[in-house]
Short mmCIF file of C-alpha atoms in Angstrom, two decimals:
data_model
loop_
_atom_site.label_atom_id
_atom_site.label_comp_id
_atom_site.label_asym_id
_atom_site.label_seq_id
_atom_site.Cartn_x
_atom_site.Cartn_y
_atom_site.Cartn_z
CA UNK W 176 -10.59 33.79 -6.65
CA UNK W 177 -7.75 36.36 -7.04
CA UNK W 178 -8.09 38.21 -10.35
CA UNK W 179 -4.11 37.63 -10.81
CA UNK W 180 -4.88 34.01 -10.69
CA UNK W 181 -5.01 32.22 -13.94
CA UNK W 182 -8.04 29.77 -14.52
CA UNK W 183 -6.81 26.10 -14.42
CA UNK W 184 -7.11 24.52 -17.78
CA UNK W 185 -7.95 20.73 -18.89
CA UNK W 186 -4.33 19.90 -18.92
CA UNK W 187 -3.75 21.67 -15.34
CA UNK W 188 -6.38 19.19 -13.97
CA UNK W 189 -4.87 16.20 -15.17
CA UNK W 190 -1.32 17.26 -14.45
CA UNK W 191 -2.87 17.49 -10.85
CA UNK W 192 -4.23 13.96 -10.96
CA UNK W 193 -1.26 12.12 -12.65
CA UNK W 194 1.39 14.45 -11.50
CA UNK W 195 2.81 12.20 -8.58
CA UNK W 196 5.41 13.59 -6.03
CA UNK W 197 8.74 15.44 -6.97
CA UNK W 198 12.20 13.68 -6.10
CA UNK W 199 12.29 12.68 -2.29
CA UNK W 200 15.85 13.39 -0.69
CA UNK W 201 16.12 11.32 2.52
CA UNK W 202 16.75 13.39 5.41
CA UNK W 203 15.82 12.75 9.16
CA UNK W 204 13.94 16.00 9.38
CA UNK W 205 11.84 15.53 6.23
CA UNK W 206 9.81 12.53 6.23
CA UNK W 207 8.58 10.73 3.18
CA UNK W 208 5.05 11.32 2.30
CA UNK W 209 3.33 8.61 -0.12
CA UNK W 210 1.63 10.23 -3.38
CA UNK W 211 -1.81 8.57 -1.98
CA UNK W 212 -3.70 9.92 -5.05
CA UNK W 213 -1.71 8.73 -7.68
CA UNK W 214 -1.01 5.63 -5.64
CA UNK W 215 -5.01 4.93 -5.46
CA UNK W 216 -5.32 5.58 -9.37
CA UNK W 217 -2.74 3.03 -10.45
CA UNK W 218 -3.35 0.56 -7.67
CA UNK W 219 -7.39 0.65 -8.57
CA UNK W 220 -6.68 0.20 -12.32
CA UNK W 221 -4.31 -2.62 -11.31
CA UNK W 222 -6.98 -4.20 -8.91
CA UNK W 223 -9.70 -4.10 -11.67
CA UNK W 224 -7.77 -6.24 -13.93
CA UNK W 225 -6.31 -8.64 -11.45
CA UNK W 226 -9.51 -11.03 -11.23
CA UNK W 227 -10.80 -11.59 -14.81
CA UNK W 228 -8.04 -13.46 -16.53
CA UNK W 229 -7.29 -15.95 -13.77
CA UNK W 230 -11.23 -16.53 -13.25
CA UNK W 231 -11.53 -17.09 -16.90
CA UNK W 232 -8.70 -19.49 -17.19
CA UNK W 233 -10.31 -21.48 -14.58
CA UNK W 234 -13.64 -21.29 -15.66
CA UNK W 235 -14.69 -20.59 -19.23
CA UNK W 236 -11.33 -20.31 -20.72
CA UNK W 237 -10.32 -24.15 -20.74
CA UNK W 238 -13.45 -24.69 -22.93
CA UNK W 239 -12.26 -21.95 -25.37
CA UNK W 240 -8.65 -23.18 -25.27
CA UNK W 241 -9.54 -26.69 -26.11
CA UNK W 242 -12.18 -25.35 -28.99
CA UNK W 243 -9.42 -22.72 -30.43
CA UNK W 244 -6.53 -24.97 -29.92
CA UNK W 245 -4.42 -22.00 -29.43
CA UNK W 246 -3.02 -20.90 -26.21
CA UNK W 247 -1.21 -18.12 -27.67
CA UNK W 248 -4.34 -16.46 -29.23
CA UNK W 249 -6.02 -16.93 -25.82
CA UNK W 250 -2.93 -15.03 -24.31
CA UNK W 251 -2.98 -12.31 -27.02
CA UNK W 252 -6.55 -11.91 -26.45
CA UNK W 253 -6.25 -11.33 -22.60
CA UNK W 254 -3.46 -8.73 -23.36
CA UNK W 255 -5.57 -7.04 -25.80
CA UNK W 256 -8.67 -6.95 -23.37
CA UNK W 257 -5.87 -5.55 -20.42
CA UNK W 258 -4.82 -2.85 -22.83
CA UNK W 259 -8.59 -1.89 -23.83
CA UNK W 260 -9.55 -1.66 -20.35
CA UNK W 261 -6.77 0.70 -19.57
CA UNK W 262 -7.69 2.85 -22.63
CA UNK W 263 -11.37 2.71 -21.45
CA UNK W 264 -10.34 3.97 -17.81
CA UNK W 265 -8.23 6.85 -18.98
CA UNK W 266 -10.93 7.92 -21.81
CA UNK W 267 -13.28 8.15 -18.78
CA UNK W 268 -11.23 10.22 -16.82
CA UNK W 269 -10.49 12.65 -19.77
CA UNK W 270 -14.37 12.73 -20.18
CA UNK W 271 -14.81 13.23 -16.51
CA UNK W 272 -12.34 16.29 -16.48
CA UNK W 273 -13.72 17.54 -19.60
CA UNK W 274 -17.27 17.70 -17.95
CA UNK W 275 -15.72 19.11 -14.96
CA UNK W 276 -14.24 21.94 -16.89
CA UNK W 277 -17.48 22.73 -18.68
CA UNK W 278 -19.50 22.93 -15.37
CA UNK W 279 -16.90 25.13 -13.61
CA UNK W 280 -16.44 27.07 -17.03
CA UNK W 281 -12.82 26.32 -16.92
CA UNK W 282 -10.99 26.53 -20.02
CA UNK W 283 -10.68 23.18 -22.15
CA UNK W 284 -7.11 23.59 -23.46
CA UNK W 285 -3.52 22.27 -23.56
CA UNK W 286 -1.99 25.06 -21.92
CA UNK W 287 -0.21 24.48 -19.00
CA UNK W 288 0.08 27.32 -16.29
CA UNK W 289 3.41 27.80 -14.83
CA UNK W 290 1.87 29.38 -11.64
CA UNK W 291 -0.21 26.23 -11.00
CA UNK W 292 2.68 23.82 -11.53
CA UNK W 293 4.96 25.67 -9.16
CA UNK W 294 2.24 26.93 -6.54
CA UNK W 295 -0.29 24.26 -6.44
CA UNK W 296 1.93 21.25 -7.49
CA UNK W 297 5.09 22.62 -5.50
CA UNK W 298 7.37 21.48 -8.48
CA UNK W 299 9.91 23.97 -7.98
CA UNK W 300 10.55 24.12 -12.03
CA UNK W 301 13.01 26.53 -13.27
CA UNK W 302 11.34 26.96 -16.30
CA UNK W 303 8.46 29.82 -16.91
CA UNK W 304 7.18 27.85 -20.12
CA UNK W 305 6.54 24.50 -20.80
CA UNK W 306 7.07 22.53 -24.01
CA UNK W 307 4.46 20.71 -26.07
CA UNK W 308 6.08 17.20 -25.24
CA UNK W 309 5.01 17.68 -21.50
CA UNK W 310 1.52 17.82 -22.51
CA UNK W 311 2.14 14.31 -24.18
CA UNK W 312 3.75 13.18 -21.25
CA UNK W 313 0.80 14.09 -19.38
CA UNK W 314 -1.81 12.68 -21.21
CA UNK W 315 0.20 9.42 -22.48
CA UNK W 316 2.74 8.34 -19.74
CA UNK W 317 0.29 7.48 -16.80
CA UNK W 318 -1.82 5.83 -19.33
CA UNK W 319 1.30 3.50 -20.60
CA UNK W 320 2.64 2.90 -17.02
CA UNK W 321 -1.05 1.32 -16.30
CA UNK W 322 -0.52 -0.72 -19.51
CA UNK W 323 2.68 -1.83 -18.59
CA UNK W 324 2.12 -2.72 -14.99
CA UNK W 325 -1.16 -4.53 -15.89
CA UNK W 326 0.42 -6.67 -18.44
CA UNK W 327 3.34 -7.55 -16.26
CA UNK W 328 0.97 -8.24 -13.18
CA UNK W 329 -0.96 -10.69 -15.47
CA UNK W 330 2.38 -12.23 -16.42
CA UNK W 331 3.24 -12.70 -12.93
CA UNK W 332 0.14 -13.88 -12.05
CA UNK W 333 1.12 -16.91 -13.89
CA UNK W 334 4.03 -17.46 -11.81
CA UNK W 335 2.79 -16.43 -8.33
CA UNK W 336 -0.63 -16.07 -7.09
CA UNK W 337 -2.65 -13.12 -8.51
CA UNK W 338 -2.95 -11.30 -4.94
CA UNK W 339 1.21 -11.34 -4.48
CA UNK W 340 1.45 -10.33 -8.12
CA UNK W 341 -0.81 -7.16 -6.98
CA UNK W 342 1.69 -6.68 -3.88
CA UNK W 343 4.46 -6.84 -6.15
CA UNK W 344 2.75 -3.80 -8.32
CA UNK W 345 2.27 -1.97 -5.12
CA UNK W 346 5.83 -2.49 -4.17
CA UNK W 347 7.24 -1.26 -7.54
CA UNK W 348 4.79 1.80 -7.30
CA UNK W 349 5.95 2.66 -3.75
CA UNK W 350 9.54 2.00 -4.57
CA UNK W 351 9.29 4.44 -7.77
CA UNK W 352 7.85 7.08 -5.41
CA UNK W 353 10.48 6.95 -2.96
CA UNK W 354 13.41 6.20 -5.34
CA UNK W 355 14.41 8.76 -8.24
CA UNK W 356 15.72 6.41 -10.76
CA UNK W 357 15.09 5.69 -14.43
CA UNK W 358 15.01 2.04 -13.87
CA UNK W 359 11.59 2.06 -12.17
CA UNK W 360 8.75 2.64 -14.73
CA UNK W 361 6.62 4.47 -11.87
CA UNK W 362 9.08 7.61 -12.12
CA UNK W 363 8.04 7.91 -15.86
CA UNK W 364 4.26 8.01 -14.97
CA UNK W 365 4.81 11.18 -12.53
CA UNK W 366 4.71 14.12 -15.19
CA UNK W 367 5.94 16.26 -12.30
CA UNK W 368 9.48 14.43 -12.85
CA UNK W 369 9.63 15.04 -16.16
CA UNK W 370 12.76 16.89 -17.75
CA UNK W 371 10.43 19.45 -18.71
CA UNK W 372 9.66 20.28 -15.24
CA UNK W 373 12.57 19.57 -13.46
CA UNK W 374 16.33 19.84 -14.82
CA UNK W 375 17.34 16.64 -13.65
CA UNK W 376 14.19 14.70 -14.73
CA UNK W 377 13.26 11.71 -16.97
CA UNK W 378 13.31 12.14 -20.58
CA UNK W 379 10.21 11.52 -23.10
CA UNK W 380 12.15 8.90 -25.00
CA UNK W 381 13.72 6.90 -21.92
CA UNK W 382 10.08 6.70 -20.92
CA UNK W 383 9.10 5.35 -24.16
CA UNK W 384 11.79 2.77 -24.22
CA UNK W 385 11.26 1.49 -20.91
CA UNK W 386 7.55 0.97 -21.31
CA UNK W 387 7.88 -0.74 -24.62
CA UNK W 388 10.21 -2.96 -22.73
CA UNK W 389 7.85 -3.77 -20.11
CA UNK W 390 5.00 -4.17 -22.65
CA UNK W 391 6.94 -6.33 -25.15
CA UNK W 392 8.98 -8.33 -22.19
CA UNK W 393 5.54 -9.02 -20.53
CA UNK W 394 4.04 -10.15 -23.50
CA UNK W 395 6.63 -12.73 -24.47
CA UNK W 396 7.46 -13.97 -21.26
CA UNK W 397 3.76 -14.74 -20.84
CA UNK W 398 3.51 -16.03 -24.41
CA UNK W 399 6.43 -18.19 -23.53
CA UNK W 400 5.40 -19.36 -20.22
CA UNK W 401 1.81 -20.06 -21.02
CA UNK W 402 2.37 -22.52 -23.72
CA UNK W 403 3.52 -24.72 -21.10
CA UNK W 404 1.44 -23.55 -18.29
CA UNK W 405 -0.75 -26.30 -16.23
CA UNK W 406 -4.00 -25.03 -16.53
CA UNK W 407 -5.61 -28.27 -14.82
CA UNK W 408 -3.37 -27.54 -11.84
CA UNK W 409 -4.83 -24.00 -11.42
CA UNK W 410 -8.33 -25.33 -11.69
CA UNK W 411 -7.67 -27.51 -8.60
CA UNK W 412 -6.11 -24.91 -6.54
CA UNK W 413 -8.59 -22.30 -7.38
CA UNK O 300 -19.10 -26.69 25.85
CA UNK O 301 -16.14 -24.69 26.98
CA UNK O 302 -13.70 -27.87 26.27
CA UNK O 303 -15.06 -27.58 22.59
CA UNK O 304 -14.39 -23.98 22.26
CA UNK O 305 -10.85 -24.03 23.56
CA UNK O 306 -10.48 -27.02 21.03
CA UNK O 307 -11.85 -24.78 18.39
CA UNK O 308 -9.64 -22.05 19.01
CA UNK O 309 -6.46 -24.13 19.04
CA UNK O 310 -7.34 -25.54 15.90
CA UNK O 311 -8.22 -22.11 14.32
CA UNK O 312 -4.88 -20.54 15.46
CA UNK O 313 -2.82 -23.45 14.46
CA UNK O 314 -4.40 -23.15 10.86
CA UNK O 315 -3.89 -19.38 11.09
CA UNK O 316 -0.24 -19.41 11.94
CA UNK O 317 0.71 -22.68 10.19
CA UNK O 318 -0.05 -21.95 6.46
CA UNK O 319 1.93 -20.92 3.54
CA UNK O 320 0.34 -17.26 3.46
CA UNK O 321 1.11 -16.47 6.87
CA UNK O 322 4.88 -17.63 6.39
CA UNK O 323 5.13 -15.70 3.11
CA UNK O 324 3.59 -12.73 4.28
CA UNK O 325 5.91 -12.46 7.25
CA UNK O 326 8.84 -13.14 5.18
CA UNK O 327 7.96 -10.21 3.06
CA UNK O 328 7.33 -7.99 6.12
CA UNK O 329 10.48 -9.00 7.83
CA UNK O 330 12.41 -8.38 4.38
CA UNK O 331 11.03 -4.69 4.54
CA UNK O 332 11.99 -4.43 8.18
CA UNK O 333 15.47 -5.30 7.57
CA UNK O 334 15.77 -2.86 4.53
CA UNK O 335 15.05 -0.16 7.18
CA UNK O 336 17.31 -1.75 10.04
CA UNK O 337 20.18 -1.74 7.29
CA UNK O 338 19.57 1.87 6.18
CA UNK O 339 19.26 2.99 9.68
CA UNK O 340 22.42 1.27 10.93
CA UNK O 341 24.32 2.85 8.10
CA UNK O 342 23.13 6.13 8.32
CA UNK O 343 23.79 6.09 12.30
CA UNK O 344 27.50 4.66 11.37
CA UNK O 345 27.83 7.72 8.82
CA UNK O 346 26.88 9.85 11.69
CA UNK O 347 29.21 8.47 14.08
CA UNK O 348 31.92 8.97 11.77
CA UNK O 349 31.03 12.64 10.83
CA UNK O 350 30.78 13.25 14.32
CA UNK O 351 34.53 12.13 15.10
CA UNK O 352 35.62 14.06 12.12
CA UNK O 353 33.97 17.49 12.84
CA UNK O 354 33.07 17.77 16.29
CA UNK O 355 36.42 17.76 18.22
CA UNK O 356 35.14 20.24 20.39
CA UNK O 357 31.87 21.51 21.60
CA UNK O 358 28.26 19.77 21.89
CA UNK O 359 28.77 16.37 20.46
CA UNK O 360 24.92 16.14 20.14
CA UNK O 361 24.65 12.35 21.62
CA UNK O 362 21.05 12.52 22.17
CA UNK O 363 20.49 13.86 18.56
CA UNK O 364 20.48 9.98 17.44
CA UNK O 365 19.04 7.26 19.32
CA UNK O 366 17.47 3.96 18.80
CA UNK O 367 14.10 5.71 19.27
CA UNK O 368 14.40 7.65 15.90
CA UNK O 369 16.39 4.60 14.32
CA UNK O 370 13.71 1.68 14.62
CA UNK O 371 11.25 1.49 11.94
CA UNK O 372 8.45 2.96 13.82
CA UNK O 373 10.59 5.96 14.86
CA UNK O 374 11.90 7.03 11.24
CA UNK O 375 10.11 7.94 8.61
CA UNK O 376 12.30 8.23 5.55
CA UNK O 377 13.66 4.68 4.47
CA UNK O 378 12.65 2.75 1.76
CA UNK O 379 11.56 0.02 4.43
CA UNK O 380 9.50 2.29 6.61
CA UNK O 381 7.67 3.33 3.26
CA UNK O 382 6.93 -0.19 1.93
CA UNK O 383 5.97 -1.49 5.56
CA UNK O 384 3.78 1.06 6.86
CA UNK O 385 2.07 1.57 3.53
CA UNK O 386 1.45 -1.85 2.94
CA UNK O 387 0.37 -2.94 6.72
CA UNK O 388 -3.31 -3.09 5.61
CA UNK O 389 -2.45 -5.39 2.86
CA UNK O 390 0.05 -7.64 4.73
CA UNK O 391 -2.44 -7.93 7.76
CA UNK O 392 -5.38 -9.74 5.68
CA UNK O 393 -3.04 -11.85 3.52
CA UNK O 394 -2.35 -14.68 6.28
CA UNK O 395 -5.82 -15.60 7.29
CA UNK O 396 -8.89 -13.18 6.56
CA UNK O 397 -9.76 -15.23 3.56
CA UNK O 398 -10.40 -18.58 5.39
CA UNK O 399 -14.28 -17.97 6.16
CA UNK O 400 -14.90 -17.52 2.45
CA UNK O 401 -12.94 -20.40 1.69
CA UNK O 402 -14.55 -22.66 4.36
CA UNK O 403 -17.95 -21.61 3.70
CA UNK O 404 -17.54 -22.39 0.03
CA UNK O 405 -16.09 -25.52 0.62
CA UNK O 406 -18.59 -26.48 3.17
CA UNK O 407 -16.06 -27.03 6.00
CA UNK O 408 -18.29 -24.50 8.17
CA UNK O 409 -21.27 -27.06 8.19
CA UNK O 410 -19.21 -30.00 9.71
CA UNK O 411 -17.95 -27.48 12.47
CA UNK O 412 -21.06 -25.78 13.54
CA UNK O 413 -22.75 -29.37 13.65
CA UNK O 414 -19.98 -30.36 16.13
CA UNK O 415 -19.97 -26.99 18.22
CA UNK O 416 -21.93 -24.02 17.62
CA UNK O 417 -21.89 -21.00 15.18
CA UNK O 418 -21.15 -18.71 17.91
CA UNK O 419 -18.39 -20.74 18.88
CA UNK O 420 -17.05 -20.96 15.26
CA UNK O 421 -17.37 -17.27 14.33
CA UNK O 422 -15.59 -15.92 17.87
CA UNK O 423 -12.82 -18.42 17.28
CA UNK O 424 -12.45 -17.44 13.54
CA UNK O 425 -12.42 -13.80 14.48
CA UNK O 426 -9.80 -14.24 17.44
CA UNK O 427 -7.51 -16.40 14.91
CA UNK O 428 -7.97 -14.03 12.10
CA UNK O 429 -6.92 -10.90 14.44
CA UNK O 430 -4.26 -12.92 16.07
CA UNK O 431 -2.70 -13.70 12.53
CA UNK O 432 -2.93 -10.10 11.29
CA UNK O 433 -1.63 -8.68 14.20
CA UNK O 434 1.32 -11.21 14.57
CA UNK O 435 2.17 -10.74 10.85
CA UNK O 436 3.26 -7.00 11.77
CA UNK O 437 4.23 -7.35 15.11
CA UNK O 438 6.94 -9.98 14.52
CA UNK O 439 8.71 -7.90 11.82
CA UNK O 440 8.60 -4.70 14.09
CA UNK O 441 10.18 -6.67 16.96
CA UNK O 442 12.91 -7.93 14.83
CA UNK O 443 13.55 -4.66 13.75
CA UNK O 444 13.83 -2.76 16.92
CA UNK O 445 16.16 -5.92 18.41
CA UNK O 446 18.38 -5.46 15.43
CA UNK O 447 18.64 -1.84 15.36
CA UNK O 448 19.15 -1.87 19.07
CA UNK O 449 22.59 -4.06 18.78
CA UNK O 450 24.10 -1.12 16.94
CA UNK O 451 21.99 2.10 18.03
CA UNK O 452 22.31 3.11 21.80
CA UNK O 453 18.73 3.45 23.36
CA UNK O 454 19.30 7.18 24.83
CA UNK O 455 16.23 8.52 26.28
CA UNK O 456 15.23 11.14 23.85
CA UNK O 457 15.27 15.18 24.66
CA UNK O 458 13.23 18.07 23.62
CA UNK O 459 16.52 19.76 22.98
CA UNK O 460 16.48 18.14 19.47
CA UNK O 461 12.58 18.59 18.37
CA UNK O 462 13.78 18.54 14.61
CA UNK O 463 14.97 14.67 15.28
CA UNK O 464 12.07 13.84 17.69
CA UNK O 465 8.79 14.59 16.16
CA UNK O 466 6.65 13.68 19.32
CA UNK O 467 5.57 16.87 20.61
CA UNK O 468 3.22 18.14 23.81
CA UNK O 469 -0.65 16.51 23.20
CA UNK O 470 0.59 13.71 21.26
CA UNK O 471 -0.28 10.29 22.09
CA UNK O 472 1.65 9.24 25.04
CA UNK O 473 4.37 12.11 24.54
CA UNK O 474 5.14 11.95 28.15
CA UNK O 475 6.29 8.41 28.13
CA UNK O 476 8.58 8.99 25.13
CA UNK O 477 10.69 11.55 27.04
CA UNK O 478 10.74 9.50 30.14
CA UNK O 479 10.07 6.06 29.53
CA UNK O 480 10.98 5.47 25.88
CA UNK O 481 11.01 1.82 26.16
CA UNK O 482 7.32 1.73 27.46
CA UNK O 483 6.37 4.08 24.80
CA UNK O 484 7.63 1.49 22.23
CA UNK O 485 6.07 -1.37 23.73
CA UNK O 486 2.98 0.83 23.74
CA UNK O 487 3.12 1.30 19.96
CA UNK O 488 3.72 -2.25 19.40
CA UNK O 489 0.64 -3.16 21.05
CA UNK O 490 -1.13 -0.63 19.09
CA UNK O 491 0.04 -1.74 15.94
CA UNK O 492 -0.70 -5.37 16.68
CA UNK O 493 -4.34 -4.28 17.56
CA UNK O 494 -4.87 -2.46 14.59
CA UNK O 495 -3.11 -4.79 12.05
CA UNK O 496 -5.61 -7.23 13.82
CA UNK O 497 -8.51 -5.03 13.28
CA UNK O 498 -7.56 -4.68 9.66
CA UNK O 499 -7.49 -8.60 9.08
CA UNK O 500 -11.01 -8.83 10.62
CA UNK O 501 -12.28 -6.09 8.09
CA UNK O 502 -11.62 -8.64 5.65
CA UNK O 503 -13.42 -11.26 7.70
CA UNK O 504 -16.26 -8.95 7.93
CA UNK O 505 -16.39 -7.98 4.19
CA UNK O 506 -16.77 -11.80 3.15
CA UNK O 507 -20.22 -11.89 4.60
CA UNK O 508 -21.20 -9.50 1.91
CA UNK O 509 -19.19 -10.24 -1.21
CA UNK O 510 -18.00 -13.32 -2.95
CA UNK O 511 -14.98 -12.45 -4.35
CA UNK O 512 -11.80 -13.77 -2.61
CA UNK O 513 -9.43 -11.05 -4.21
CA UNK O 514 -11.93 -8.24 -3.39
CA UNK O 515 -12.62 -9.55 0.02
CA UNK O 516 -8.68 -9.01 0.66
CA UNK O 517 -8.07 -5.88 -0.99
CA UNK O 518 -11.13 -3.79 0.30
CA UNK O 519 -9.60 -3.32 3.72
CA UNK O 520 -6.21 -1.93 1.83
CA UNK O 521 -8.33 0.41 -0.22
CA UNK O 522 -10.54 1.83 2.63
CA UNK O 523 -7.56 2.66 4.51
CA UNK O 524 -5.86 4.38 1.66
CA UNK O 525 -8.77 6.40 0.66
CA UNK O 526 -9.08 7.29 4.48
CA UNK O 527 -5.61 8.26 4.36
CA UNK O 528 -6.39 10.33 1.19
CA UNK O 529 -9.34 11.99 2.91
CA UNK O 530 -6.78 13.75 4.83
CA UNK O 531 -6.25 16.21 1.93
CA UNK O 532 -9.96 17.71 2.73
CA UNK O 533 -8.81 18.45 6.19
CA UNK O 534 -5.73 20.04 5.66
CA UNK O 535 -5.67 23.32 7.48
CA UNK O 536 -8.94 22.68 9.15
CA UNK O 537 -8.09 19.63 11.55
CA UNK O 538 -4.38 19.21 12.85
CA UNK O 539 -4.67 15.58 14.31
CA UNK O 540 -3.77 12.61 12.36
CA UNK O 541 -6.90 10.51 11.21
CA UNK O 542 -4.97 8.17 8.93
CA UNK O 543 -3.93 4.91 10.77
CA UNK O 544 -0.97 4.76 8.09
CA UNK O 545 0.31 7.62 9.86
CA UNK O 546 -0.55 7.10 13.49
CA UNK O 547 0.50 3.55 13.86
CA UNK O 548 3.84 5.22 13.34
CA UNK O 549 5.59 6.17 16.76
CA UNK O 550 6.64 9.53 15.85
CA UNK O 551 4.57 12.15 14.02
CA UNK O 552 4.82 12.07 10.11
CA UNK O 553 2.43 15.08 9.24
CA UNK O 554 0.20 15.60 11.97
CA UNK O 555 0.51 14.67 15.62
CA UNK O 556 -1.49 11.60 17.02
CA UNK O 557 -4.71 12.28 19.18
CA UNK O 558 -5.59 9.47 21.55
CA UNK O 559 -9.14 10.17 21.24
CA UNK O 560 -9.13 9.82 17.56
CA UNK O 561 -7.27 6.55 17.57
CA UNK O 562 -9.53 5.30 20.49
CA UNK O 563 -12.65 6.19 18.33
CA UNK O 564 -11.53 4.45 15.03
CA UNK O 565 -10.16 1.40 16.81
CA UNK O 566 -13.33 1.04 18.59
CA UNK O 567 -15.40 1.75 15.40
CA UNK O 568 -13.44 -0.56 13.47
CA UNK O 569 -13.94 -3.37 16.39
CA UNK O 570 -17.59 -2.83 16.89
CA UNK O 571 -18.39 -3.06 13.08
CA UNK O 572 -16.07 -6.10 12.14
CA UNK O 573 -17.02 -7.95 15.56
CA UNK O 574 -20.78 -6.85 15.48
CA UNK O 575 -21.00 -7.97 11.71
CA UNK O 576 -19.11 -11.33 12.23
CA UNK O 577 -21.13 -12.29 15.30
CA UNK O 578 -24.44 -11.28 14.44
CA UNK O 579 -24.61 -12.15 10.76
CA UNK O 580 -22.41 -15.33 11.26
CA UNK O 581 -24.72 -16.62 14.00
CA UNK O 582 -27.70 -15.27 12.24
CA UNK O 583 -26.87 -16.73 8.91
CA UNK O 584 -28.09 -20.16 7.75
CA UNK O 585 -25.16 -22.12 6.97
CA UNK O 586 -27.04 -25.50 5.69
#
């Protein structure tokens, strides 16, 4: 390695994993390239939580529902399971990166290298230094995005088949990568699009607000719908 | 025996195409294709307008924009294109790939093999799955090209505008693109049909090993995405396209499509899926 090249830190590696892609400006001479690493990460988490809630509802869940006599409790338990699952996945990712840094003797620090952001991630950032808020965005926003989309997917699975629900999530993620808009949650899940990296980027507060709306909205809609949900019909159609 | 097989394949094809999953997926695929058509027709109209305003004299650059870089398989910058080509492996498996898993679970396989044979059943299942996966991708592509052709002229592309026609020397069927572009597009439609069919049969093959419907349907999608991601490791080493998500598109997106690579992957997918379905299917006890 060149002596002038600084070592990548723990947060640099996480940034590289969760970065996403910078804003795409459609042009006939510039093809859109999907951020496949970012997409795979989120889709894999969505896939791993797709089967369990619906399977549980059409098997053991019916007995639990009869015994506990509380549909809302069952729904809350599934939401909590979903959140815990995502937290564990991200914890494993963080631990893996720490182990990688230890093996490669890279510093385990939260200092972002501007060279790394501009040269490797090609972020074209006008900033020479990055605020601490970007560190929180890198650590938290991809996780919040996963939690929001997982809850939304579970709620949608009550209305449409789980596989179509997964398809809708894939469309949301792809649309987020393509469209640079604050109304698509995926944009906040790409730290490279933060206002700490690019001038017209998305704000921390905007991200928190959208994730809260998604999480609370999915939970409430799920609660409301699940109270009247025909579980026996689901059992027949499984 | 021959009559039974023909009857069986008719039943399988009918089941594969006349089901709500096929219709729903076809509708979703068509919406993506229509999104692309709408966007490209609009951008062509904008170009035409710009051309009238700014180019009173000189080269009007008519060949710069044509049907062959405006249909969904020729453009690579609309949201419709992004959704359609990224989700091809998912769309292909949704209509019918799960059918063997369900039929095996409910015991339908037993009643069929007693009336025909295992070989006939699995062969007809493979063909029906292949056709359903292929059609669900092919029909939106044809709809897109027909709609775009109503608004954008099919001018033969020229190498004078390489920025607008990313089909270079050595790329798959590149000679045809600049001489007989319609044949080139038809060949790509067939290629997309075949690969979508193969994606669908991947799920069929996977269903011999996995007993989870969601995993059966999503494994081919993840496999293709991982293959797409593996391109990262070949950057600056290998300059031909290895990802079906890119080489199923008629113009190059990053690397050029290599005929040998496409044929090798296609044959590998076919041998694996057909081999597993026919060998394991015939060998495995259904009772």
